[in-house]
mmCIF file of C-alpha atoms in Angstrom:
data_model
loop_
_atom_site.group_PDB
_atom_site.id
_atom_site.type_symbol
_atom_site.label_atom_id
_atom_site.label_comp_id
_atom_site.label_asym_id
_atom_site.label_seq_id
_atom_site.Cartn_x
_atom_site.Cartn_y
_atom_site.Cartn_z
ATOM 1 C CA UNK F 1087 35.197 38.898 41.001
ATOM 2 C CA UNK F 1088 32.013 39.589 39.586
ATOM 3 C CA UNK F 1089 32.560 36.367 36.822
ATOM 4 C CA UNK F 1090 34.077 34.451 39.413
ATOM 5 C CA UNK F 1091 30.069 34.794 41.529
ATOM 6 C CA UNK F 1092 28.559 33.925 38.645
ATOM 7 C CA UNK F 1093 30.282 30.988 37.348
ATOM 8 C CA UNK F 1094 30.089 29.514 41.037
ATOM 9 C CA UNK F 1095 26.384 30.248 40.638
ATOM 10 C CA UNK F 1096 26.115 28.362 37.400
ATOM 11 C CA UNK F 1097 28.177 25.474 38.711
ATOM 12 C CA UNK F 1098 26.190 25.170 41.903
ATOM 13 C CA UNK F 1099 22.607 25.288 40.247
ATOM 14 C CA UNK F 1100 24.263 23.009 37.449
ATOM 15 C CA UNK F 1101 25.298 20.211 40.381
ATOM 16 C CA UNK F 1102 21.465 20.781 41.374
ATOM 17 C CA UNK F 1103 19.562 20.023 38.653
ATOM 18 C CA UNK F 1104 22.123 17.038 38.044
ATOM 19 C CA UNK F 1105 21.218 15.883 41.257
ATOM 20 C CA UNK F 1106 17.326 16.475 41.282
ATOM 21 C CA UNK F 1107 17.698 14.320 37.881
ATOM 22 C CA UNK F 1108 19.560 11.503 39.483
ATOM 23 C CA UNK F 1109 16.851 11.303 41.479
ATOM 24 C CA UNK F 1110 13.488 11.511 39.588
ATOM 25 C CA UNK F 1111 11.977 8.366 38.724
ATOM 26 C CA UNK F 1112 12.187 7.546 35.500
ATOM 27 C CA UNK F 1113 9.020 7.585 33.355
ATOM 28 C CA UNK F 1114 6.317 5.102 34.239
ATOM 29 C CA UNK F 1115 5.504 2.566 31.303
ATOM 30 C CA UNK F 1116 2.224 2.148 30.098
ATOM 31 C CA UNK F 1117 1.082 -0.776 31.384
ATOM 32 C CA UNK F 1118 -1.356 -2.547 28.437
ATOM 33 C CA UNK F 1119 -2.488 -6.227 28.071
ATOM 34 C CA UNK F 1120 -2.858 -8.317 24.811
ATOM 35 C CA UNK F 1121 -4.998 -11.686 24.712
ATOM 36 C CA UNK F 1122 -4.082 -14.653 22.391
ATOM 37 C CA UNK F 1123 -6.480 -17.195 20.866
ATOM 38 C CA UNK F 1124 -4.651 -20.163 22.426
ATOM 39 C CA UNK F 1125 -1.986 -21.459 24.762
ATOM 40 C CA UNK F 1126 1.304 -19.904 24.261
ATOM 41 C CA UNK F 1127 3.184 -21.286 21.157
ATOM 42 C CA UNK F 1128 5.645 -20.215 18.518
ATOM 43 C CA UNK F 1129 2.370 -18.652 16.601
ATOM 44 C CA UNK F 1130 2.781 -15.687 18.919
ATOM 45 C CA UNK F 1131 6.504 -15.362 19.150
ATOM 46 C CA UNK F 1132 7.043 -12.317 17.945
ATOM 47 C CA UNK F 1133 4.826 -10.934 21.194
ATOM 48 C CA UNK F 1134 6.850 -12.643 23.465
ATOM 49 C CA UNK F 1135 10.439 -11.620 21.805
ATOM 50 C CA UNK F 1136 9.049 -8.119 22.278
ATOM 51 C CA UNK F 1137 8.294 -8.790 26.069
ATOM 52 C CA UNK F 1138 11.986 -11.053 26.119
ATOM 53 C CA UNK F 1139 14.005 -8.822 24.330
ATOM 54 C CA UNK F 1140 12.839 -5.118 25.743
ATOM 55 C CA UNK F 1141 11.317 -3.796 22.562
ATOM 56 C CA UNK F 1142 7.851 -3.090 24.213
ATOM 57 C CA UNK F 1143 9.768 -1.744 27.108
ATOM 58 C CA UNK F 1144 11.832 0.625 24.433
ATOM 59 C CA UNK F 1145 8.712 1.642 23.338
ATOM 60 C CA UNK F 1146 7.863 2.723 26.616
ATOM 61 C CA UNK F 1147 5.436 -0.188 26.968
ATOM 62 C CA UNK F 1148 4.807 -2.515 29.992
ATOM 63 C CA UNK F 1149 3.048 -5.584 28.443
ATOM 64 C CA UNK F 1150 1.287 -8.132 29.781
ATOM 65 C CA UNK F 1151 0.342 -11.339 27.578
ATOM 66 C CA UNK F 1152 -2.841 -12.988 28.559
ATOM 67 C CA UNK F 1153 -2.853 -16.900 26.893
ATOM 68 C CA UNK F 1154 -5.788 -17.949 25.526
ATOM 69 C CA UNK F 1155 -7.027 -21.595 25.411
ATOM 70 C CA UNK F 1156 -9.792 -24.109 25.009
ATOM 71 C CA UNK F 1157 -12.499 -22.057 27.270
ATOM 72 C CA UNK F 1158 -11.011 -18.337 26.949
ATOM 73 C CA UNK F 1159 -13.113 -15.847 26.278
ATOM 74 C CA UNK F 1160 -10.849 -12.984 24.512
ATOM 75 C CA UNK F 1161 -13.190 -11.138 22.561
ATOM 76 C CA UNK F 1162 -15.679 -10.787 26.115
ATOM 77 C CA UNK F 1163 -12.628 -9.649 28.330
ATOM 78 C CA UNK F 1164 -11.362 -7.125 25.311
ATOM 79 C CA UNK F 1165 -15.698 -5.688 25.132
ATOM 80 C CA UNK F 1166 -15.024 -5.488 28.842
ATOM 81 C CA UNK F 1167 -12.174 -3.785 28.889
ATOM 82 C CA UNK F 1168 -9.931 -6.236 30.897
ATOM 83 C CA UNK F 1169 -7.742 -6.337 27.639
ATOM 84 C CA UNK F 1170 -6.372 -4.455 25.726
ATOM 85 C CA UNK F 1171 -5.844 -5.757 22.988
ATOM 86 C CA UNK F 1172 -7.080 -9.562 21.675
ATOM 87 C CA UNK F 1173 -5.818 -11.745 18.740
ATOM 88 C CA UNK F 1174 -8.924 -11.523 16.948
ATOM 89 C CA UNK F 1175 -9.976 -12.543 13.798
ATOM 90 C CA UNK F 1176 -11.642 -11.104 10.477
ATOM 91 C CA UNK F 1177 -14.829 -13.171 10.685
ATOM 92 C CA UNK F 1178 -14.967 -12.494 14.442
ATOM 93 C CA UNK F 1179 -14.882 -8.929 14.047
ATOM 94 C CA UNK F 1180 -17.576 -8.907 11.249
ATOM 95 C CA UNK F 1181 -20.062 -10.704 13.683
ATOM 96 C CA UNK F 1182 -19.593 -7.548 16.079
ATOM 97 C CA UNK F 1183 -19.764 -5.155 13.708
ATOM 98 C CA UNK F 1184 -22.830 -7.156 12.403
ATOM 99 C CA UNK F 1185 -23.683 -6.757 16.590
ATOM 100 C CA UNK F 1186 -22.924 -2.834 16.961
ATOM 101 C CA UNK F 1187 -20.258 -3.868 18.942
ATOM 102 C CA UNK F 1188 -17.141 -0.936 18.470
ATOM 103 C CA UNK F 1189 -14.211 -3.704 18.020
ATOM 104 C CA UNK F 1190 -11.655 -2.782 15.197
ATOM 105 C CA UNK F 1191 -8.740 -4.251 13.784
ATOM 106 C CA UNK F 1192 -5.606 -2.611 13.192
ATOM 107 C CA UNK F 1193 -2.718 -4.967 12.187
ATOM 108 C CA UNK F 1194 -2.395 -8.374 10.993
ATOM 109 C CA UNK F 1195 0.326 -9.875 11.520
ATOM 110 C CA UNK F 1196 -0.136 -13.465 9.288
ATOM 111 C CA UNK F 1197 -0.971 -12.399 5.952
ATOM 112 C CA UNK F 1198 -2.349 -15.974 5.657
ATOM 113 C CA UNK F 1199 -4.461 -17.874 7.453
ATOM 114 C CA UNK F 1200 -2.655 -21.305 9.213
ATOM 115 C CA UNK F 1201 -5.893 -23.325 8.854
ATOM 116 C CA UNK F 1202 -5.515 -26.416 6.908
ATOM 117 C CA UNK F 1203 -7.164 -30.014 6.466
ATOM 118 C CA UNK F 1204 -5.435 -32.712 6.972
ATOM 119 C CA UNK F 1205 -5.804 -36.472 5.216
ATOM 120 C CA UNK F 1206 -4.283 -39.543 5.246
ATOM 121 C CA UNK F 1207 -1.815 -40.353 3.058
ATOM 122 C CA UNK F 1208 -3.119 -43.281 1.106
ATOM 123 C CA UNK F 1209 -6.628 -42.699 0.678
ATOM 124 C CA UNK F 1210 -6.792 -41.196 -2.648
ATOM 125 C CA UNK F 1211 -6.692 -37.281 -1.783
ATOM 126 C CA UNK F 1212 -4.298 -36.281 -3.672
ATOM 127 C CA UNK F 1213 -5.568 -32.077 -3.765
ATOM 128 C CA UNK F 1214 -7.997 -29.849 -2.242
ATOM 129 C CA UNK F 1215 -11.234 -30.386 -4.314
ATOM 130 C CA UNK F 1216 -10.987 -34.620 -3.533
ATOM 131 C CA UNK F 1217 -11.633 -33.758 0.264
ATOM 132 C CA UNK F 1218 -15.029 -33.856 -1.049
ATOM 133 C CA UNK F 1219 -14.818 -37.526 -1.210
ATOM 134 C CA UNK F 1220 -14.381 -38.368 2.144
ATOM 135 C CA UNK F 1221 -17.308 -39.855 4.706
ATOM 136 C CA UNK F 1222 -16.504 -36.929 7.311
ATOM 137 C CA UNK F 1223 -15.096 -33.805 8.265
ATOM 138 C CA UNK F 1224 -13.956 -33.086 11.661
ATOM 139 C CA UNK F 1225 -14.205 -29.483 11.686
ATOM 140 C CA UNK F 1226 -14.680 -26.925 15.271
ATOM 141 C CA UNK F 1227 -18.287 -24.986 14.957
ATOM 142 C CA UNK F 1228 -16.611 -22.031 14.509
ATOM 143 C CA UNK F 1229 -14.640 -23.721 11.247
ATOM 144 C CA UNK F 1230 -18.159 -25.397 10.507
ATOM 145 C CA UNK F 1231 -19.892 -21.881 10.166
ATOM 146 C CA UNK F 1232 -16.960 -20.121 8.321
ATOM 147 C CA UNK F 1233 -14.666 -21.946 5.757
ATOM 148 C CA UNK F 1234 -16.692 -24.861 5.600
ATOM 149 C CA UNK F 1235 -19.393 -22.620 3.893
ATOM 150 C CA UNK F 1236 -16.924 -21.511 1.478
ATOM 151 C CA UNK F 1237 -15.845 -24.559 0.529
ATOM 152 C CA UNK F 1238 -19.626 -25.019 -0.555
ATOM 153 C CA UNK F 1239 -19.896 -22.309 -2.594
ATOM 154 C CA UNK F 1240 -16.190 -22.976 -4.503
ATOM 155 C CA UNK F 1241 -16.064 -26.833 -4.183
ATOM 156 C CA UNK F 1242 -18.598 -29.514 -5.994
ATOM 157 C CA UNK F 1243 -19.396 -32.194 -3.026
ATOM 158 C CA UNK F 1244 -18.824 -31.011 0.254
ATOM 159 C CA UNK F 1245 -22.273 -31.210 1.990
ATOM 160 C CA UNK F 1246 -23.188 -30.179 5.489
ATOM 161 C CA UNK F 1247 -23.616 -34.341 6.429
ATOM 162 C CA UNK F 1248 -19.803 -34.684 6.429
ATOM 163 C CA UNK F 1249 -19.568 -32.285 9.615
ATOM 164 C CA UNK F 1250 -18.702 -33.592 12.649
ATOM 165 C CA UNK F 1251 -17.559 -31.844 16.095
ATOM 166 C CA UNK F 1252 -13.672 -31.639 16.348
ATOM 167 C CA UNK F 1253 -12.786 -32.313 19.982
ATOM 168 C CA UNK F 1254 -9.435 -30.821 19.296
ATOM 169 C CA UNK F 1255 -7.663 -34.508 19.548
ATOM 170 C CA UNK F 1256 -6.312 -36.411 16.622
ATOM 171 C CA UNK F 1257 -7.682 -39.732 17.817
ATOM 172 C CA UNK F 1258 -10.948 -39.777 15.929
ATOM 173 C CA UNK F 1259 -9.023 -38.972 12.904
ATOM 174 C CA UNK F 1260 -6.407 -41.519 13.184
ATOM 175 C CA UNK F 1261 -9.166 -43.933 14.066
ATOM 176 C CA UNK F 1262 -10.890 -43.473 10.138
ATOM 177 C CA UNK F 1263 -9.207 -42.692 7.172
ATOM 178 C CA UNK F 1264 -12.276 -41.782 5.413
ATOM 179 C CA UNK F 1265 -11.924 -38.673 7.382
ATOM 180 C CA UNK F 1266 -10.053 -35.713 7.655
ATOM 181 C CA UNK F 1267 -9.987 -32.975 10.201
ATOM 182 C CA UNK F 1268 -9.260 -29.282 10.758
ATOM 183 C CA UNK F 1269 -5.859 -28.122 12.582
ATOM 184 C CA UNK F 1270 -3.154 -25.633 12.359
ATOM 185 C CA UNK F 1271 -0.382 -26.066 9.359
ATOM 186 C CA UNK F 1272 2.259 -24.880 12.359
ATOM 187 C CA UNK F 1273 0.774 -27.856 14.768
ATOM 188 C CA UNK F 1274 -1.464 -30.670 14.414
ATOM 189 C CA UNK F 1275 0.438 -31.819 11.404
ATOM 190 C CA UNK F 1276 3.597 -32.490 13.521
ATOM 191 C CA UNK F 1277 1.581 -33.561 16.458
ATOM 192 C CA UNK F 1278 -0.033 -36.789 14.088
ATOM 193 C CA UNK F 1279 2.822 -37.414 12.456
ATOM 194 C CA UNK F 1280 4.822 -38.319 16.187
ATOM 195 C CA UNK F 1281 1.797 -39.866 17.115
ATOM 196 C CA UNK F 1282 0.929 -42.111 14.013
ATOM 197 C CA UNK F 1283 4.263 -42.298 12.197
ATOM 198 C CA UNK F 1284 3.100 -40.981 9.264
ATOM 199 C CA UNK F 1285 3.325 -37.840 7.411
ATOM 200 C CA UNK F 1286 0.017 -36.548 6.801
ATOM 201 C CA UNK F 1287 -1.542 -34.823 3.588
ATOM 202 C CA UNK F 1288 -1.954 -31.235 4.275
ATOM 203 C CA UNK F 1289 -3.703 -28.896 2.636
ATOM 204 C CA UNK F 1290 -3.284 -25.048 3.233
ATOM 205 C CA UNK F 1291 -6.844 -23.297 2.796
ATOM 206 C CA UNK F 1292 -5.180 -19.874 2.256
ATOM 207 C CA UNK F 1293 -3.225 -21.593 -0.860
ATOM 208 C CA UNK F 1294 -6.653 -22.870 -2.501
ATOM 209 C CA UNK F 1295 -8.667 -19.464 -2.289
ATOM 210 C CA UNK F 1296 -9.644 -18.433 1.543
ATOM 211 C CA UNK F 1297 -7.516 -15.327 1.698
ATOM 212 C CA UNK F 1298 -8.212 -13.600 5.013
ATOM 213 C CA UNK F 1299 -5.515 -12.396 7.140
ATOM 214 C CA UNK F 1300 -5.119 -13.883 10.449
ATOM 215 C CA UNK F 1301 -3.749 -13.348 13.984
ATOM 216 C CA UNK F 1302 -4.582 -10.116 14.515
ATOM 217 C CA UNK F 1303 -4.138 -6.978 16.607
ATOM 218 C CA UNK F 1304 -7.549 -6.061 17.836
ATOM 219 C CA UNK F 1305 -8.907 -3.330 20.616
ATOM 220 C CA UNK F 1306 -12.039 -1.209 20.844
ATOM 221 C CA UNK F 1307 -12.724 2.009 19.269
ATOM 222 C CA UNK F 1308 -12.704 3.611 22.718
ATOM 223 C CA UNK F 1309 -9.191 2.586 22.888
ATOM 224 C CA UNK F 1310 -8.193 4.308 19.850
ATOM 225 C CA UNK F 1311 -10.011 7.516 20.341
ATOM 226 C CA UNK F 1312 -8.408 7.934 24.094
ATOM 227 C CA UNK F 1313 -4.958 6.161 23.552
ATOM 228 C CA UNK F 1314 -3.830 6.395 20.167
ATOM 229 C CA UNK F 1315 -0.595 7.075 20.555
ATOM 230 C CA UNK F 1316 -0.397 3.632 22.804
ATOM 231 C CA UNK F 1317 -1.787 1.630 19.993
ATOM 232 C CA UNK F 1318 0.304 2.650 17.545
ATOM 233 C CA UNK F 1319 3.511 1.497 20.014
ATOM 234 C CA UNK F 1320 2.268 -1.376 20.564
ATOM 235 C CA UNK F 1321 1.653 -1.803 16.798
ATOM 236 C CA UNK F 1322 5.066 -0.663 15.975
ATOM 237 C CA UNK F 1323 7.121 -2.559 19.342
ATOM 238 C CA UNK F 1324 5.033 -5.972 17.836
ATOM 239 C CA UNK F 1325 6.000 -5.918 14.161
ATOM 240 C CA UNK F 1326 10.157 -5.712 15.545
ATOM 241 C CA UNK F 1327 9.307 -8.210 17.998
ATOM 242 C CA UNK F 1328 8.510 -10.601 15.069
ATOM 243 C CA UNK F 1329 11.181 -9.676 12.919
ATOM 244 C CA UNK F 1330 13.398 -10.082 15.648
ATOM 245 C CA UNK F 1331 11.582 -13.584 16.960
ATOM 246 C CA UNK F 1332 11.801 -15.338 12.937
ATOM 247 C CA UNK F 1333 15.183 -13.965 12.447
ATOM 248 C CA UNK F 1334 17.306 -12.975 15.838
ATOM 249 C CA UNK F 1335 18.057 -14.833 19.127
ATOM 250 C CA UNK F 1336 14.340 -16.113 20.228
ATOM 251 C CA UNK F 1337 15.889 -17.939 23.282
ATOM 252 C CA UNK F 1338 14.639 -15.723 25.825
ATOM 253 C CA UNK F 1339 11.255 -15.659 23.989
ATOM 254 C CA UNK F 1340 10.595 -19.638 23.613
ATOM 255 C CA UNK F 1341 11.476 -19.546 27.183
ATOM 256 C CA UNK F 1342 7.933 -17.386 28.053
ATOM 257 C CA UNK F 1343 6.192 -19.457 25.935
ATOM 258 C CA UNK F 1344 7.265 -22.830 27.655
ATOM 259 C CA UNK F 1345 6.596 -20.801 31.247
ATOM 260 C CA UNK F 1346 3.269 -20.331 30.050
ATOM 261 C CA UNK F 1347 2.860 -23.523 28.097
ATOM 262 C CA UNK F 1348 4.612 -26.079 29.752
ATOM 263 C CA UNK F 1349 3.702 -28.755 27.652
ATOM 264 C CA UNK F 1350 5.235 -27.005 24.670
ATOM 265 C CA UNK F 1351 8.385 -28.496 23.180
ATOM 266 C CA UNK F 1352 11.670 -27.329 21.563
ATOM 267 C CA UNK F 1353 10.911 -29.758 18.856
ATOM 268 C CA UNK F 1354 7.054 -28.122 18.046
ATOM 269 C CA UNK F 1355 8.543 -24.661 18.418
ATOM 270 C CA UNK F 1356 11.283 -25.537 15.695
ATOM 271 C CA UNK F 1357 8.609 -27.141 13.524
ATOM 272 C CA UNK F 1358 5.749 -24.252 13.678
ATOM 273 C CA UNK F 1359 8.661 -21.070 12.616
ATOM 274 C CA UNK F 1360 10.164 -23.700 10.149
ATOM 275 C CA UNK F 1361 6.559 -23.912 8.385
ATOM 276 C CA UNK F 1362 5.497 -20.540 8.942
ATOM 277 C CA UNK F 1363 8.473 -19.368 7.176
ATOM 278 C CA UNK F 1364 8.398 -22.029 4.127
ATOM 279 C CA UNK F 1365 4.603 -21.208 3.661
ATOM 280 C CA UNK F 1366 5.016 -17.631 3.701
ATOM 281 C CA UNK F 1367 2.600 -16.982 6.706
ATOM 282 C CA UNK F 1368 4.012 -13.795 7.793
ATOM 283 C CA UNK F 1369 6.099 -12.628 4.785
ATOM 284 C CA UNK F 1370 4.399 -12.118 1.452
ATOM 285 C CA UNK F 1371 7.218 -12.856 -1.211
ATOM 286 C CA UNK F 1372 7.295 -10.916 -4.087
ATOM 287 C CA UNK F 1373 9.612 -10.502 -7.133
ATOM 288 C CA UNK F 1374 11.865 -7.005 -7.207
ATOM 289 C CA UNK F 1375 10.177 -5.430 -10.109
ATOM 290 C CA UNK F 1376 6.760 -5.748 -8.947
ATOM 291 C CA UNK F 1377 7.191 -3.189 -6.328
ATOM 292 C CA UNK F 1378 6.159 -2.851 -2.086
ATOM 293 C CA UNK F 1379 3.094 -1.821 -2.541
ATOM 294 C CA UNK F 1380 0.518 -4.468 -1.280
ATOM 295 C CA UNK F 1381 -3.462 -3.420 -1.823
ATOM 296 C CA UNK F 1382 -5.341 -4.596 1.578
ATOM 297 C CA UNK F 1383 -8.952 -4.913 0.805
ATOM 298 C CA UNK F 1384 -8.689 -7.667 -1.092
ATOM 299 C CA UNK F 1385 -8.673 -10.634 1.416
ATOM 300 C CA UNK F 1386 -11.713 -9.272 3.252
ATOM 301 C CA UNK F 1387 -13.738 -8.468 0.239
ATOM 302 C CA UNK F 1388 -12.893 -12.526 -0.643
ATOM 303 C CA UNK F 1389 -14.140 -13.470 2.594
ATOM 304 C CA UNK F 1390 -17.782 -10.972 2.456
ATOM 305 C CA UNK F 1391 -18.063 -11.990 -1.332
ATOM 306 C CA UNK F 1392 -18.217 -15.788 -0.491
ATOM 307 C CA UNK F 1393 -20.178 -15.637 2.457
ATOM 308 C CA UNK F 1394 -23.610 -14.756 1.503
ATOM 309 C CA UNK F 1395 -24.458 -14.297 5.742
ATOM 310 C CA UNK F 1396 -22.244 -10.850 5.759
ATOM 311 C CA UNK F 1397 -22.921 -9.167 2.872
ATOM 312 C CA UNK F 1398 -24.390 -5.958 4.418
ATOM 313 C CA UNK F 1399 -21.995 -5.247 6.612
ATOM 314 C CA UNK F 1400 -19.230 -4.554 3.598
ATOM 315 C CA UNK F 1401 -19.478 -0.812 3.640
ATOM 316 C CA UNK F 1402 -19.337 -0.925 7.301
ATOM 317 C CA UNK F 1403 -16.029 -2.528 8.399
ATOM 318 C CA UNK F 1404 -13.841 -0.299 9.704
ATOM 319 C CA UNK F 1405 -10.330 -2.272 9.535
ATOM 320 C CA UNK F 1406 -11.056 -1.334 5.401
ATOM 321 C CA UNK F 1407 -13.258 1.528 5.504
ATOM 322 C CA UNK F 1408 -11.178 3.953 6.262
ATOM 323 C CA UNK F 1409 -9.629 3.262 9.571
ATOM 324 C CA UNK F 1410 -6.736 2.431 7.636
ATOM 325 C CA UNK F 1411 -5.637 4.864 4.497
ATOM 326 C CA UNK F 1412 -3.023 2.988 3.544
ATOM 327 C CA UNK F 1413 -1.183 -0.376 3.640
ATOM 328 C CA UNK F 1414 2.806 -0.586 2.691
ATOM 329 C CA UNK F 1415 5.015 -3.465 2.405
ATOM 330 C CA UNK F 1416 8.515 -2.721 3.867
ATOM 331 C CA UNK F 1417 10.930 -4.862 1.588
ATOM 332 C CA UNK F 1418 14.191 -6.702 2.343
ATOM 333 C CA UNK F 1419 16.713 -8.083 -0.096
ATOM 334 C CA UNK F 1420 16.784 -12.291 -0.040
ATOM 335 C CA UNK F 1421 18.680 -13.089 -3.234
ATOM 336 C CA UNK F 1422 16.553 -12.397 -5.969
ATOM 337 C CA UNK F 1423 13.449 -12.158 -4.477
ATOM 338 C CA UNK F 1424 11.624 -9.043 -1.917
ATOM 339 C CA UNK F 1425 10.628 -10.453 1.076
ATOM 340 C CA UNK F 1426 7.831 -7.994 3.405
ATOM 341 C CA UNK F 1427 8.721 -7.453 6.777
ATOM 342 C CA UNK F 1428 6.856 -10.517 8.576
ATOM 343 C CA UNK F 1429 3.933 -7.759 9.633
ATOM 344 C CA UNK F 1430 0.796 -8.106 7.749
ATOM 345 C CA UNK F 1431 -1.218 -4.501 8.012
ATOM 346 C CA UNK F 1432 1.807 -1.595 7.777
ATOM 347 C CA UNK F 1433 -0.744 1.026 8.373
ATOM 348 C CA UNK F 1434 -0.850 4.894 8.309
ATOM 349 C CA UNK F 1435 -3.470 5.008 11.113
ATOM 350 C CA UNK F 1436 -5.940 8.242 11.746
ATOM 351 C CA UNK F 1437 -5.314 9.468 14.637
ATOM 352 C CA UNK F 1438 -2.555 7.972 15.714
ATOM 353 C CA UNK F 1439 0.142 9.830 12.709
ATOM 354 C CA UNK F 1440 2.019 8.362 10.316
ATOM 355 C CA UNK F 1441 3.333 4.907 8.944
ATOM 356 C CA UNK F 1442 4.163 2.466 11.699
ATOM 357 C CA UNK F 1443 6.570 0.518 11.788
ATOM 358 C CA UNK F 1444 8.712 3.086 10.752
ATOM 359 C CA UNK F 1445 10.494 3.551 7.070
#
């Protein structure tokens, strides 16, 4: 009788708790916002697969994207804290440090910059160095104060009176072809070549000596001191989303990014993951026996040593200064060769525990 009580007991405080769990809510997301440097394109698919697919939402994320363009102001709105997180930049981040402004980097997910020049095809540039040549230079100030001073310092004849403004059109450029001008490997390229007919030269500053990683994951210091945990997610949730956006179903994805973009096109979405993927933007390619490991300091150093305006703020950049102890390169098999996870920065952060993404 006595076992008989109990066991009714058990079963009735059992049905209980099974009901008091059907009817909890389930556990709030973090709600967290991430700014890109430009209207939405294939460049940041791998964010939106993680928004299209679930993955931030798996790791317990509720992300907004924020689209950049012409007359955003990312790095203000992350200082402010209406974002997040921003797609920053190595050379931006310098300036703040340079500024005592607490912005840090922790991921990267191009391991090389996009940023190319682009030539006609028939005017007698045939590689990098012969840009020199040309009667102007349509470059964006921001290009004009970076790059363009490294390609003074590493190239005979480039000289500040080839500058002009880039207006961000191709016209000007189609107009001379004693010209080139600045643009995205993953855009303009395809953009002239529907326009004019011709396939442009292109030449891939990353593939001639400007090393720096690009499109990155940026936030504030603040942000990492109170919400580590949440940076690391979204560190971890973005890195899948980009595996899954070069090499899954990206349907649902390219769908945000034309909702956002609607002048974006199937045909410039193909285009930008085809050339991303043949130019090794995301994946660094290595052969099997010279291992995973992949040193991270060396890009940035690149960028301080050739830029004479940054040199004292070397010691003092925290992306690699000891924000991040150690970079890994998570390795596939692709025939013969070891392809890295298309992540840049696999980081074990402080603070926030272990490697991300996850062996």
């Amino acid at each position: 009788m006595l076992k008989a009580q109990t066991k009714m007991q058990f079963l009735s405080c059992l049905g209980l708790a099974s009901m008091l769990a059907a009817a909890a809510p389930a556990l709030a997301l973090d709600k967290v916002s991430y700014g890109t440097n430009w209207l939405a394109q294939a460049e940041h698919g791998g964010f939106y697969q993680a928004v299209a697919d679930g993955t931030y939402a798996k790791y317990g994320l509720d992300v907004t994207i924020v689209q950049g363009g012409p007359n955003a102001a990312g790095s203000a709105l992350l200082i402010s804290g209406k974002l997040d997180f921003y797609m920053g930049g190595p050379q931006g981040e310098i300036s703040a440090v340079e500024q005592g402004i607490p912005l840090v980097d922790v991921a990267a997910i191009f391991q090389k910059d996009p940023q190319v020049l682009i030539a006609h095809p028939d005017n007698g540039v045939d590689k990098f160095e012969d840009l020199a040549k040309l009667k102007t230079l349509f470059l964006s100030k921001d290009g004009y104060l970076t790059y363009f001073e490294w390609m003074k310092a590493n190239f005979k004849g480039f000289k500040d009176e080839q500058y002009k403004p880039y207006n961000f059109s191709p016209a000007p450029f189609l107009a001379d072809k004693e010209s080139a001008q600045q643009g995205y490997l993953t855009s303009e390229p395809y953009e002239i070549q529907k326009q004019a007919g011709f396939e442009p030269k292109v030449f891939l500053l990353a593939d001639n000596g400007y090393s720096p990683y690009s499109t990155m994951i940026t936030t504030t210091q603040a942000m990492i001191d109170g919400k580590s945990d949440v940076v690391q997610r979204f560190v971890d949730a973005s890195i899948e989303g980009w595996y899954n956006y070069l090499y899954g179903d990206n349907t649902k994805a390219n769908e945000l990014i034309r909702k956002d973009n609607p002048e974006m096109t199937d045909g410039q979405i193909a285009y930008s993951i085809a050339k991303m993927k043949e130019y090794g933007i995301i994946e660094i390619r290595r052969q099997p026996r010279q291992g995973h490991r992949l040193h991270h300091r060396r890009p940035l150093q690149e960028v301080l040593r050739r830029d004479d305006r940054h040199q004292g703020v070397q010691g003092r950049y925290r992306l690699h200064q000891g924000l991040h102890d150690e970079v890994r390169l998570q390795g596939r098999r692709n025939g013969t060769e070891e392809v890295g996870r298309p992540t840049a920065l696999l980081v074990r952060h402080r603070g926030c525990g272990g490697p991300y993404p996850p062996a």
